[in-house]
Coordinates of C-alpha atoms in Angstrom, one line a residue:
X1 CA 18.8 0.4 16.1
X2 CA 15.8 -0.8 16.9
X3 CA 15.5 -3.5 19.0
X4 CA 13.7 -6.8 17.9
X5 CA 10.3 -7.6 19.7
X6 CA 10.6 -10.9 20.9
X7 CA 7.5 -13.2 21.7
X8 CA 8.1 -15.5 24.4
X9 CA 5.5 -17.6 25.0
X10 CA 4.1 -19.7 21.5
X11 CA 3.8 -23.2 20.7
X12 CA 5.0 -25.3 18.0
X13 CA 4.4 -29.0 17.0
X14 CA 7.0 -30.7 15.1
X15 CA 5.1 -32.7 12.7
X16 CA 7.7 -35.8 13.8
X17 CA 6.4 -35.9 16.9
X18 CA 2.3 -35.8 16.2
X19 CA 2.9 -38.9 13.8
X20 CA 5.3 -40.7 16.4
X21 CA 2.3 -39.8 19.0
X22 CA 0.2 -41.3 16.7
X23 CA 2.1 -44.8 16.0
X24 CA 2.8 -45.3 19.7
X25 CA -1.1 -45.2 20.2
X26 CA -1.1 -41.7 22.2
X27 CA -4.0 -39.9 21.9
X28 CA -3.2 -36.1 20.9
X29 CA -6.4 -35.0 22.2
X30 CA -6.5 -31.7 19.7
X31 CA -6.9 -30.4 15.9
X32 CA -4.2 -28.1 15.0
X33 CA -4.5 -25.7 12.6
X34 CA -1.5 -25.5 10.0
X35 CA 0.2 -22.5 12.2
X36 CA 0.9 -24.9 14.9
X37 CA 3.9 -26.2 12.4
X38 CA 6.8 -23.2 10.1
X39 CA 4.0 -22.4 7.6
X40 CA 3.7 -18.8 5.5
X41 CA 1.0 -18.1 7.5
X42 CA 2.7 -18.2 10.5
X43 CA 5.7 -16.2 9.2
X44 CA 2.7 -13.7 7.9
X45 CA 1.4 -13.5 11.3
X46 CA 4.3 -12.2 13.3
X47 CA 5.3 -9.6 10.2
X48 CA 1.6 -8.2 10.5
X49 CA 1.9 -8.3 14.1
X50 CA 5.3 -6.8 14.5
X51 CA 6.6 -9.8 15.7
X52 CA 10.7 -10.4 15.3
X53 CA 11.1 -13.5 17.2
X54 CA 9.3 -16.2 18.6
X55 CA 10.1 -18.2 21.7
X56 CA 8.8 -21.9 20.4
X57 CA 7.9 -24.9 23.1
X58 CA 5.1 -27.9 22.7
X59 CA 1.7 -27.5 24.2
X60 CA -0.3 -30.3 25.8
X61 CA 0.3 -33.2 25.5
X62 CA 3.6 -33.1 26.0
X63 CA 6.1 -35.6 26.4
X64 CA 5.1 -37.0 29.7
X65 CA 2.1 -38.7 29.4
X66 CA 2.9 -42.0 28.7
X67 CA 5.8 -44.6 29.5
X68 CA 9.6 -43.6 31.1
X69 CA 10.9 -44.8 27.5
X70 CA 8.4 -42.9 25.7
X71 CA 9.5 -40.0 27.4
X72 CA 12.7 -40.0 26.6
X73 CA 12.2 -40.7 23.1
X74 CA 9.6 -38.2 22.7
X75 CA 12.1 -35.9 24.6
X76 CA 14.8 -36.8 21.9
X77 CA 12.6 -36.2 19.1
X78 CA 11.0 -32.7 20.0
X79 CA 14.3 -31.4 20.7
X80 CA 16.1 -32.5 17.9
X81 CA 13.8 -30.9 15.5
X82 CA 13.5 -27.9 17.3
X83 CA 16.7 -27.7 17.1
X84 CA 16.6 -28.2 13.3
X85 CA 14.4 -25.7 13.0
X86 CA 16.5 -22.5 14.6
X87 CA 19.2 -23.3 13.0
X88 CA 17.7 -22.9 9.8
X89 CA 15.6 -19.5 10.7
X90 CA 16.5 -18.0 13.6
X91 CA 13.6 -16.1 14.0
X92 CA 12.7 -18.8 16.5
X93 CA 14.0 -20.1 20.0
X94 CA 13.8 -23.4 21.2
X95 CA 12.7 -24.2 24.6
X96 CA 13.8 -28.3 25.2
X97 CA 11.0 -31.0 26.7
X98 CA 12.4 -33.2 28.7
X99 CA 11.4 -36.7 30.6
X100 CA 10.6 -35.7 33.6
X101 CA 9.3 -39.2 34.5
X102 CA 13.1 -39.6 35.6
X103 CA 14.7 -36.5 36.7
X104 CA 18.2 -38.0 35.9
X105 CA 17.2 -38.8 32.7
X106 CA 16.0 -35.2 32.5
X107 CA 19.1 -33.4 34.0
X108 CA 20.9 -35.7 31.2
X109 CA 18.6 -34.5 28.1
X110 CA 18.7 -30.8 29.3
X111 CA 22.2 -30.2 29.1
X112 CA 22.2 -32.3 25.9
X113 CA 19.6 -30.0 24.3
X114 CA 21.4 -26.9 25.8
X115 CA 24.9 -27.7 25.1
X116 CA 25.0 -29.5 22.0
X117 CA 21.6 -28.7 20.2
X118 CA 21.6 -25.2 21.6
X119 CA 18.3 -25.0 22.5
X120 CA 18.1 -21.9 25.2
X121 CA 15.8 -23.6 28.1
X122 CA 13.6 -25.8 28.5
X123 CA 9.7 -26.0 29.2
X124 CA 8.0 -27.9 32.0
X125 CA 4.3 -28.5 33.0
X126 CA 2.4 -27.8 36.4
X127 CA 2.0 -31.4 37.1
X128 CA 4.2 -34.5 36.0
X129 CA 1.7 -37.5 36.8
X130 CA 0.3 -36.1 39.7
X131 CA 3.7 -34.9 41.2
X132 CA 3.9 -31.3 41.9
X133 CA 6.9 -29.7 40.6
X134 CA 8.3 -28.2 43.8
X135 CA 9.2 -31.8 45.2
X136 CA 12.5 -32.2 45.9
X137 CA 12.7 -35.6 43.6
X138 CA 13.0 -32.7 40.5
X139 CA 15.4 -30.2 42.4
X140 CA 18.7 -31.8 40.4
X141 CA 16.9 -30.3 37.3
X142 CA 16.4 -27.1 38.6
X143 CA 20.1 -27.3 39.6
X144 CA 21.2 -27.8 36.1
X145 CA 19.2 -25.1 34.7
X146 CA 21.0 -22.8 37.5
X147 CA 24.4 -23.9 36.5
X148 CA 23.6 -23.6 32.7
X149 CA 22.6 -20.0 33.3
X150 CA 18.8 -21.4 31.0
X151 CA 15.5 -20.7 32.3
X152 CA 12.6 -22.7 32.5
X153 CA 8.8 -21.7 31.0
X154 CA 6.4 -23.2 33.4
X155 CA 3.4 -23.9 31.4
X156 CA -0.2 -25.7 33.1
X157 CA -1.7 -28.9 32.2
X158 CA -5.0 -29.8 33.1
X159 CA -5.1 -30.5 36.4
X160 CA -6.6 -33.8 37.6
X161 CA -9.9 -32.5 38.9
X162 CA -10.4 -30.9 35.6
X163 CA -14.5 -32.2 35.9
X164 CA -15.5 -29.1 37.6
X165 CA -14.1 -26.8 35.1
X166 CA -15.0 -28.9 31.6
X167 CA -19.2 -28.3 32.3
X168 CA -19.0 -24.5 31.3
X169 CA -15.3 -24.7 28.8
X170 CA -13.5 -22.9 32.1
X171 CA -10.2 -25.5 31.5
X172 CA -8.2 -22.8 29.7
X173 CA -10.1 -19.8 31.2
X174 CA -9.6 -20.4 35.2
X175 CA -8.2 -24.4 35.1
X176 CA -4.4 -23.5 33.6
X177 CA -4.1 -19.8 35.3
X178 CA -5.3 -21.7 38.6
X179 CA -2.4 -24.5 38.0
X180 CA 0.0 -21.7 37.2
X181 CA -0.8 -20.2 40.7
X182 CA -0.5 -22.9 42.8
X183 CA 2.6 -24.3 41.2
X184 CA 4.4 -20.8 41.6
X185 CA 3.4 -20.3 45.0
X186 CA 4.5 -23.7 46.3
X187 CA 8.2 -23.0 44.6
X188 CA 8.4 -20.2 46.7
X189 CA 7.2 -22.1 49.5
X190 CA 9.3 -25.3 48.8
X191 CA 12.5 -23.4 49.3
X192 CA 14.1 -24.2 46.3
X193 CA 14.8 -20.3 45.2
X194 CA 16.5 -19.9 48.6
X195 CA 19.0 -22.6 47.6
X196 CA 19.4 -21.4 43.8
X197 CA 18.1 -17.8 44.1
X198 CA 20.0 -17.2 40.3
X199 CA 17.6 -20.2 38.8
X200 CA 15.2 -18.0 36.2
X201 CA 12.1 -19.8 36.4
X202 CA 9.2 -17.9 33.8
X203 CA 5.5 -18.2 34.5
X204 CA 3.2 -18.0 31.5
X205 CA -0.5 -16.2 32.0
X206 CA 0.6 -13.6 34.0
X207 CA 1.6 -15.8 37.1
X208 CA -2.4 -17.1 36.5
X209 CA -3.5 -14.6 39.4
X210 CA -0.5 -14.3 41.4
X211 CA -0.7 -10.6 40.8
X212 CA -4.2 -10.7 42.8
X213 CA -3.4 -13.0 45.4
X214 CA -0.4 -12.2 46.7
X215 CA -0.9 -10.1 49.8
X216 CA -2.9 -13.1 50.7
X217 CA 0.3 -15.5 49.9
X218 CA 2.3 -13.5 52.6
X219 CA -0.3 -13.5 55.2
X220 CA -0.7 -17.2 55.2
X221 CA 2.8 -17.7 55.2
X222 CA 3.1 -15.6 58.2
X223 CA -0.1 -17.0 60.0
X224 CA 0.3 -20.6 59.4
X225 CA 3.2 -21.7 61.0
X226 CA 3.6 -25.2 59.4
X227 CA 4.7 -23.5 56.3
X228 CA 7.4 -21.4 57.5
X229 CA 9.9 -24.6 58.2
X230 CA 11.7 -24.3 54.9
X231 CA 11.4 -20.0 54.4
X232 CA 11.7 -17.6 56.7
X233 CA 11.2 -14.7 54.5
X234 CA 7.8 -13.8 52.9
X235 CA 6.9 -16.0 49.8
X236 CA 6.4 -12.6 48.0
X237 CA 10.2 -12.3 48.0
X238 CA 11.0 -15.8 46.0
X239 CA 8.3 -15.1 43.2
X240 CA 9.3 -11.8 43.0
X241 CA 12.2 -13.5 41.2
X242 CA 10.0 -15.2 38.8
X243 CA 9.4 -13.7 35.3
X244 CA 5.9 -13.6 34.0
X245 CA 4.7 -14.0 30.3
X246 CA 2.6 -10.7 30.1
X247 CA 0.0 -13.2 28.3
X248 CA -3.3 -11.6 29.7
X249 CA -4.0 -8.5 27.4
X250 CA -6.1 -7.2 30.4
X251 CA -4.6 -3.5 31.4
X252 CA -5.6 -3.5 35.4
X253 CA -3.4 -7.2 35.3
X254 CA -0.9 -6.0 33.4
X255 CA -0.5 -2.5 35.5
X256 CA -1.2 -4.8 38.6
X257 CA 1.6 -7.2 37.2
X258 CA 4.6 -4.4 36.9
X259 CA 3.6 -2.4 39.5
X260 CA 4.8 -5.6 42.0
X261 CA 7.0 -6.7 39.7
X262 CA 8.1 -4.6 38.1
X263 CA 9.2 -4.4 34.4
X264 CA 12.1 -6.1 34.3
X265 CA 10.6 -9.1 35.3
X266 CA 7.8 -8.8 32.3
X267 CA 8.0 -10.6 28.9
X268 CA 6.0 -10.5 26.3
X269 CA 3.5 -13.6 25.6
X270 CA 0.8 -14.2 23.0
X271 CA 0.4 -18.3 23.5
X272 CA 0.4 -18.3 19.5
X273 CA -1.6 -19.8 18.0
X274 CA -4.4 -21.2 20.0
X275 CA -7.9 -19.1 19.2
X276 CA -8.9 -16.4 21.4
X277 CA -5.7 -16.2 23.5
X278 CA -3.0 -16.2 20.9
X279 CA -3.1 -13.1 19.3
X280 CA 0.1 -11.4 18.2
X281 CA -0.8 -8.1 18.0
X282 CA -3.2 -8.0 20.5
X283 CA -0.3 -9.1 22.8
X284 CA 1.7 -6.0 21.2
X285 CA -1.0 -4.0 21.6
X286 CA -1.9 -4.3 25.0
X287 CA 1.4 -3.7 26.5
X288 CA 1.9 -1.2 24.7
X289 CA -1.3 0.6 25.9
X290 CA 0.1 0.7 29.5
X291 CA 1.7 3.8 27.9
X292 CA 4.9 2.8 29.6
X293 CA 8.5 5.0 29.9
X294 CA 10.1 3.9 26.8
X295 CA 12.9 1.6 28.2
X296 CA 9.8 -0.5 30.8
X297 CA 8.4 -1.2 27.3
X298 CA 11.8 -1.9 25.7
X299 CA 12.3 -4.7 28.5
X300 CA 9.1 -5.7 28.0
X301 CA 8.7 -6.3 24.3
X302 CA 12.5 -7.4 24.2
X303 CA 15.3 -6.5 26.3
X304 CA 14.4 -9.0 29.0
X305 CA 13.7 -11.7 26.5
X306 CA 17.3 -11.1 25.2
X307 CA 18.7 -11.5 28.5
X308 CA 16.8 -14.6 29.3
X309 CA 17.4 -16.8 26.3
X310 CA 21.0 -14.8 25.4
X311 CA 20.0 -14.2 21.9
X312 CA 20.8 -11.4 19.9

């Protein structure tokens, strides 16, 4: 039988939370187009493209962006629609938001969304109001993820200083893989995959240019002695652990990718449906141009995904 290819990194609005952005005065900051909501189009889409299953989160602005109580409404609201919406096609996986503005609040609405929605993870960004996500103030989430066996899409938001890259459009083109980078390598760094080394944490973009950089990772880590206090093994060895979205559709990434990686650590991505970097077939296409042994593209375009989310 064949198996189903499963595309794990898209994005999907529920239209409940844009208007409840909207009354509680928070700007949205985008125009969506009608396949960032269940439309035809976006059924159409993944048939032409092959596509079986989708794995379904929120993009920016997320959930986070405004008050503790807002949060956790928000939070509430994207989840239980999500919910609502695999259970009636379940050609779609949710991945749960969560207020991360309170970690305890967050542990609480994780294992609500896992346990009694069944929503199959959940989906963080880079920065939660200037906090980096390797502090130890969001460890009790990561904790609950690694006792729910769930894992957990880290997805960039602009970063602060995003100035520099809005004079020449470079946000999504260097800002978010940049973001991605920096928040992976200071996991690894932080510790925290020494203390939970089963917690499945998934990059999107490719691990941004963690595939480039990290020779240059392990030789800080082994030069500068002020970050070896809380690993003594090379930081290479924690995000090897790490999953990556193979949301790039460049072939000397993607080879560069699974050749440290390997493919069992590979799954597919499009970032469907924004423009120019969420293409479904294109994201088929190019992984399947790596002219891989048939069972490295099997995990690729689905067995990992299936192991990940435990969906079948």
């Amino acid at each position: 039988m064949k198996n189903h290819i499963i595309d794990c990194h898209t994005h999907l609005f529920p239209k409940e939370y844009v208007k409840e952005l909207d009354r509680l005065n928070i700007p949205f900051g985008q125009t969506l187009s009608e396949r960032f909501t269940l439309t035809p189009e976006r059924i159409t889409d993944m048939e032409k493209a092959g596509i079986d299953r989708q794995v379904i989160s929120i993009a920016v602005p997320g959930v986070n962006m405004s008050t503790l109580k807002n949060a956790v409404r928000l939070s509430k609201l994207v989840n239980d629609e999500t919910a609502k919406l695999t259970h009636q096609d379940d050609r779609f996986i949710g991945l749960a938001s969560l207020p991360l503005l309170s970690p305890m609040e967050a542990v609480d609405e994780l294992r609500r969304a896992v346990e009694e929605l069944g929503l199959k993870g959940a989906s963080i960004f880079t920065d939660v109001s200037g906090k980096q996500i390797d502090q130890e103030e969001f460890w009790p989430i990561y904790r609950a993820a690694s006792k729910l066996g769930v894992p957990v899409f880290v997805h960039p938001i602009a970063p602060r200083h995003r100035k520099v890259y809005d004079d020449y459009s470079l946000l999504s083109v260097l800002g978010f893989p940049f973001e991605t980078t920096m928040a992976a390598t200071r996991l690894a760094l932080s510790g925290l995959l020494k203390e939970l080394p089963y917690l499945k944490l998934v990059l999107s973009h490719l691990g941004g240019t963690l595939p480039y950089l990290m020779g240059r990772i392990d030789d800080g880590h082994r030069i500068f002695k002020s970050v070896q206090n809380k690993i003594t093994r090379p930081p290479s060895y924690y995000l090897k652990k790490m999953y990556l979205d193979a949301a790039s559709f460049y072939k000397p990434a993607l080879r560069c990718a699974i050749d440290f990686w390997g493919a069992e650590k590979l799954v597919l991505g499009s970032d469907y449906p924004y423009g120019w970097v969420g293409e479904l077939k294109r994201c088929v296409e190019s992984v399947e141009a790596l002219r891989l042994e048939p069972e490295e593209l099997d995990r690729i375009l689905s067995m990992n995904a299936e192991d990940l989310f435990k969906h079948s």
